[in-house]
XYZ file of C-alpha atoms in Angstrom:
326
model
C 3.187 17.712 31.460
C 7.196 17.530 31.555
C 7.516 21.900 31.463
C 6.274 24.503 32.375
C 7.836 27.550 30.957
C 7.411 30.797 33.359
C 7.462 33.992 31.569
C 7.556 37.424 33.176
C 6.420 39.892 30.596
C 6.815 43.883 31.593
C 7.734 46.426 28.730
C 9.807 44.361 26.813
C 8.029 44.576 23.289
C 11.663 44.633 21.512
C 12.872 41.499 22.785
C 9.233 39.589 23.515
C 8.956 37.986 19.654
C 12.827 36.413 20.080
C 11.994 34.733 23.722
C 8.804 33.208 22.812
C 9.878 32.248 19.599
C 13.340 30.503 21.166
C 11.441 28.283 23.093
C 8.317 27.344 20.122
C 11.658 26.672 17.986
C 12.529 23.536 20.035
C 11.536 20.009 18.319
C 10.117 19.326 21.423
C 6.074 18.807 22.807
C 5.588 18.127 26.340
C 5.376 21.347 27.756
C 3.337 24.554 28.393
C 4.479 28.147 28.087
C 2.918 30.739 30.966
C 2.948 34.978 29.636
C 2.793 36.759 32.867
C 1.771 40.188 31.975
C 2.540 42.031 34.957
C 0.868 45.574 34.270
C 2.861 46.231 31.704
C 2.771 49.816 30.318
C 4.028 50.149 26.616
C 0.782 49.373 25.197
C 2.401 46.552 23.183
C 3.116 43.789 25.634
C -0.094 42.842 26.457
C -1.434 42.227 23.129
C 1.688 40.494 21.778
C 1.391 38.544 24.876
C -2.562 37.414 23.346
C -1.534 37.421 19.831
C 1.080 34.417 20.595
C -1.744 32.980 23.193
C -4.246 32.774 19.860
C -1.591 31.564 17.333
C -0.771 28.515 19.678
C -3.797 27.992 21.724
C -2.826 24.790 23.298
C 0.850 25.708 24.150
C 0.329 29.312 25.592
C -1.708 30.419 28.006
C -1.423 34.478 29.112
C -2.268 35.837 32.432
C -2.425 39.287 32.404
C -1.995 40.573 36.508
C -1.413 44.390 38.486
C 2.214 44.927 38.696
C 3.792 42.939 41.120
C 7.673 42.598 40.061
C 9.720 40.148 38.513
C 9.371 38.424 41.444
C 5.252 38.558 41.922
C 4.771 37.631 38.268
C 7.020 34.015 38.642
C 5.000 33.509 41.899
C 2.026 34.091 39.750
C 2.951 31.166 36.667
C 3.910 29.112 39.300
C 1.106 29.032 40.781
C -0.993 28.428 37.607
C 2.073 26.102 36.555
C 1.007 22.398 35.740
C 4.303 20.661 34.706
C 6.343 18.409 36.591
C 9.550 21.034 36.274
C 9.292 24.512 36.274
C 11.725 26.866 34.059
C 11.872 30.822 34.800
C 12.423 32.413 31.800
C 13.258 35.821 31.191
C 11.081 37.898 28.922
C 14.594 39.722 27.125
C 16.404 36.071 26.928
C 16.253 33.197 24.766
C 16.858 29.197 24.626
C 19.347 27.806 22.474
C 18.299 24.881 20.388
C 17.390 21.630 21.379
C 17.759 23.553 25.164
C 14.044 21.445 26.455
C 15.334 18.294 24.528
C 18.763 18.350 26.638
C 16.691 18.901 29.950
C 14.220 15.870 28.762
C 16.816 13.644 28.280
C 18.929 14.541 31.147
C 15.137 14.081 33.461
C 14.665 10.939 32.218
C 17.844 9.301 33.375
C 18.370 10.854 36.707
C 14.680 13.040 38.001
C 16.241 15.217 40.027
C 14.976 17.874 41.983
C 16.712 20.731 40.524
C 19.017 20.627 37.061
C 21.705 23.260 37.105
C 22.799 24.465 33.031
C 25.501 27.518 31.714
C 24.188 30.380 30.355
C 26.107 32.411 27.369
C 26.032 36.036 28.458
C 26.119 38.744 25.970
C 25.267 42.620 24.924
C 23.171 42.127 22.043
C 25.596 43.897 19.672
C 28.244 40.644 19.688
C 30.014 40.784 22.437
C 29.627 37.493 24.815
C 30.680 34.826 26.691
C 30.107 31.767 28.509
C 28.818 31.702 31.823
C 29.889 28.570 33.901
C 27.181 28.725 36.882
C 28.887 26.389 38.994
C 31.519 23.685 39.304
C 30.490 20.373 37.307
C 29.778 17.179 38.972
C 29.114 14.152 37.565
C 26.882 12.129 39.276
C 23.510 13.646 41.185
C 24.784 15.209 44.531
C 22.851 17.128 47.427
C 23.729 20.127 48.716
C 25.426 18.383 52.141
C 27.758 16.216 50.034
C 28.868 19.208 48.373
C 28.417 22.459 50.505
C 30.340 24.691 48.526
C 27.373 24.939 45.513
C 25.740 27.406 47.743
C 28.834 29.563 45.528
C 27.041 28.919 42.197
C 25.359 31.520 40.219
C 21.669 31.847 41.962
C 20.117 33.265 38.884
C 16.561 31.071 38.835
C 16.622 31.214 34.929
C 20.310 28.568 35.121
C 18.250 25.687 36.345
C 15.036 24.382 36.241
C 13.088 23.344 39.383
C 11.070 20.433 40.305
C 7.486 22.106 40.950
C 7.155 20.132 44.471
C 10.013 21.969 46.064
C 7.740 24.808 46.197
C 4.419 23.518 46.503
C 5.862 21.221 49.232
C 8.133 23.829 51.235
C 6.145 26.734 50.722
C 9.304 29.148 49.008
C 8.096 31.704 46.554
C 10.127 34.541 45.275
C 10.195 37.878 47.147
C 7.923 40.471 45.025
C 9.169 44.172 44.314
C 12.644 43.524 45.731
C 16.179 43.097 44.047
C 18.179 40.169 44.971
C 14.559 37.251 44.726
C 16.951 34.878 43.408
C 19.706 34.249 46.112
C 16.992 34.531 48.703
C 14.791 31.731 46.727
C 17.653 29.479 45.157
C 20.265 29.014 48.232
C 17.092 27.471 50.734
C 16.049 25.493 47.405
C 19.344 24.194 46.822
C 19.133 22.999 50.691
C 16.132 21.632 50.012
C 16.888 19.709 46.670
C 17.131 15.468 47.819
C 19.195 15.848 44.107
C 20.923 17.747 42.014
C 22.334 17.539 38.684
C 24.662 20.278 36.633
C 24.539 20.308 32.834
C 27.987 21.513 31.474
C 26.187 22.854 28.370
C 24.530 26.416 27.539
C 21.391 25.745 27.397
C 20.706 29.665 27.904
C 21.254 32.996 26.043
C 21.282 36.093 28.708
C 20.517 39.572 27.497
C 22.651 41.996 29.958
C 21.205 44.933 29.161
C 22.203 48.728 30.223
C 18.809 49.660 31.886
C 18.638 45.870 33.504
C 18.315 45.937 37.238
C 21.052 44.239 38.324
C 23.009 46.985 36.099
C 21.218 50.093 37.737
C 23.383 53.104 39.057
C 21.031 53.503 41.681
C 23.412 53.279 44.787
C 20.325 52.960 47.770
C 19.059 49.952 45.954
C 22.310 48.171 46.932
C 21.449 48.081 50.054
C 18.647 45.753 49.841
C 21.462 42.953 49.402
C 21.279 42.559 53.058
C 17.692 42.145 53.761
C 18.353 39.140 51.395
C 20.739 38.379 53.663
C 18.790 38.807 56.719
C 16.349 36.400 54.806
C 18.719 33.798 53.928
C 19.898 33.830 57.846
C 16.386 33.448 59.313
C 15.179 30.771 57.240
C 18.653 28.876 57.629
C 18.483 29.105 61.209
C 14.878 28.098 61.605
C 15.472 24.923 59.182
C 18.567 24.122 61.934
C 21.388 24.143 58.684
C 22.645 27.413 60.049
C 25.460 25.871 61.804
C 26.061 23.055 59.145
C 26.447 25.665 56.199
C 28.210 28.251 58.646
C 31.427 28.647 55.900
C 29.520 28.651 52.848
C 26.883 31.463 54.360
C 29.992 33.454 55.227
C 31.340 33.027 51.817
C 28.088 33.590 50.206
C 27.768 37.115 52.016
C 31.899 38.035 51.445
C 30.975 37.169 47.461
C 27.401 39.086 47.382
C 27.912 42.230 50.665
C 31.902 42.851 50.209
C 32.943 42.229 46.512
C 29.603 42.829 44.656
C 27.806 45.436 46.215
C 30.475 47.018 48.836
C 32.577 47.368 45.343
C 29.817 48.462 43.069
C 29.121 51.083 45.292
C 33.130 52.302 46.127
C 32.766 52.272 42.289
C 30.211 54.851 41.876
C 30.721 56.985 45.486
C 33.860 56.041 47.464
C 32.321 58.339 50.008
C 29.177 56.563 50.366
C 27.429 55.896 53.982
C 26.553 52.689 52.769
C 30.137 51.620 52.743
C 30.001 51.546 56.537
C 26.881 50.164 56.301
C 28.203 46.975 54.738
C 31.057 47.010 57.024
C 29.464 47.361 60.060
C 26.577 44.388 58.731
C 30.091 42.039 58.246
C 31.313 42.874 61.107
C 28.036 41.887 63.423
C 27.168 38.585 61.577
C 30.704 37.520 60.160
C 33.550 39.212 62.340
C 35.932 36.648 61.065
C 35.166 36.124 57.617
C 39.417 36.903 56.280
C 39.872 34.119 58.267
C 36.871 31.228 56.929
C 38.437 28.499 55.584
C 36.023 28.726 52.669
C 38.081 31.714 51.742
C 41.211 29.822 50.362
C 40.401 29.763 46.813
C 39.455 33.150 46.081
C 40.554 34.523 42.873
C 43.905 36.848 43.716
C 42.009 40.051 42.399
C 39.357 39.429 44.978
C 41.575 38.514 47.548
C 43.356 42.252 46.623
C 40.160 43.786 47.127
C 39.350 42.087 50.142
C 42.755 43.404 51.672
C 41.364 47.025 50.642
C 38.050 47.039 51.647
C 39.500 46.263 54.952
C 41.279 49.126 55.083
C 38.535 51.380 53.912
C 40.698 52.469 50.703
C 37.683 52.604 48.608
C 39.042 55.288 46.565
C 41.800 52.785 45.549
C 38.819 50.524 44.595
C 37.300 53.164 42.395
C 40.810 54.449 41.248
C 41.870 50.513 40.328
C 38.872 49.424 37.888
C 39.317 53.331 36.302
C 42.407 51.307 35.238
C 40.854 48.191 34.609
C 38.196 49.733 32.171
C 40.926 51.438 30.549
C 38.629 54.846 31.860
């Protein structure tokens, strides 16, 4: 078996049908599609999840678990998981055409450990656009011949993985937690004795309002640094903490300072957790304005670097007002 297709089902009965259907629609045979039902609730899920199980008997296969997060239920395929690759699939997403064909064709010249695609973001009402992941390269690289792909995109649905990584290292995806996927992908990428980057979208991403990476829920923003706290440990026990010193430090700057430190000057300039992120920089990156990494920051995030500094979150808040036209 080539594929195995991991997908994390939880009350997603309106988009279910599309996903499934997106990846039966490929003119393709070697692979096997995993429903993880993880407790879902709507009283549809589950037996839409059998129903498609019973219509293709020897391509889907439905396990149907307690709740354990998005997370949980990907540890939970993978483990049941019998192809060579593994690809995380989204429950609310969907493959373009000829997506599995492109990945077979692109494993049989090179069999890399990990194959890195772009994904075509969109709203579901026709606004969209492509998603470059990470810089292209053109020949297989690791991640010590080119450091600075610790910067790509982390989402686990971008890429498919070579099964071994995990059975051989042991990494499985943090359950009931945001941020699994830059705590899973950036050791993986370490990991990975190849990599390969498809400059094609090979993937159609849903971002949806109640999504949780687009929740208003300010506390949960926190959890970006025990990601961080992860990412650090394991680093430093593997001995690559030193090696990957500049990328880690960009890494946090991109996820702790302009992701969540702005998303949250966004909703509450007067948040506690603004310190909280500054005082978390300060103890495990004091000199991160200075990392050479830095240099090719995009001027807008180099302008909000030089306010976060200076605490003018209300600037922050005051600036994408502006921005949004709000």
């Amino acid at each position: 078996m080539r594929l195995s297709i991991v997908i994390p089902v939880y009350n997603v009965a309106e988009y279910l049908g599309k996903c499934i259907d997106s990846v039966l629609a490929n003119e393709y045979e070697d692979y096997e599609i995993i429903l993880v039902d993880d407790g879902a609730t709507d009283g549809i899920c589950p037996q839409l999840c059998d129903q498609y199980a019973q219509k293709h008997p020897d391509r889907i296969r439905v396990i149907h678990q307690a709740n354990q997060g998005l997370g949980g239920a990907r540890n939970t395929g993978l483990e049941s998981a019998t192809g060579e690759y593994v690809f995380f699939v989204d429950s609310d997403d969907t493959l373009v055409p000829r997506a599995l064909q492109v990945l077979d064709e692109q494993i049989e010249k090179t069999h890399a450990d990990i194959y890195s695609f772009n994904l075509y973001s969109h709203d579901g009402g026709g606004q969209g656009r492509e998603v470059q992941v990470s810089q292209h390269y053109p020949e297989p690289f690791t991640l010590r011949e080119h450091p600075e792909f610790l910067y790509a995109l982390p989402a686990a649905c971008a890429r498919i993985w070579k099964r071994s990584l995990f059975v051989k290292s042991g990494i499985r995806f943090p359950s009931r937690v945001l941020y699994e996927d830059i705590r899973t992908s950036a050791k993986l990428f370490a990991l990975a004795e190849s990599i390969v980057t498809i400059p094609q979208v090979l993937y159609e991403y849903l971002a949806r309002p109640g999504s949780i990476m687009r929740s208003d829920n300010l506390q949960r923003n926190r959890e970006i640094l025990d990601a961080f706290d992860d990412l650090l440990c394991w680093f430093t026990q593997q001995g690559l903490k030193e090696r990957y010193s500049q990328q880690l430090c960009r890494l946090a700057v991109e996820h702790i300072v302009l992701a969540a430190t702005v998303r949250v000057a966004r909703l509450n300039p007067k948040a506690d957790l603004l310190r909280v992120f500054e005082q978390y920089m300060a103890c495990h990156f004091p000199d991160y304005w200075n990392n050479a990494a830095m240099g090719d920051l995009p001027v807008l995030h180099k302008v909000l670097l030089v306010l976060i500094r200076h605490r003018q979150y209300g600037l922050i808040k005051l600036l994408f007002r502006l921005k949004d036209g709000r």
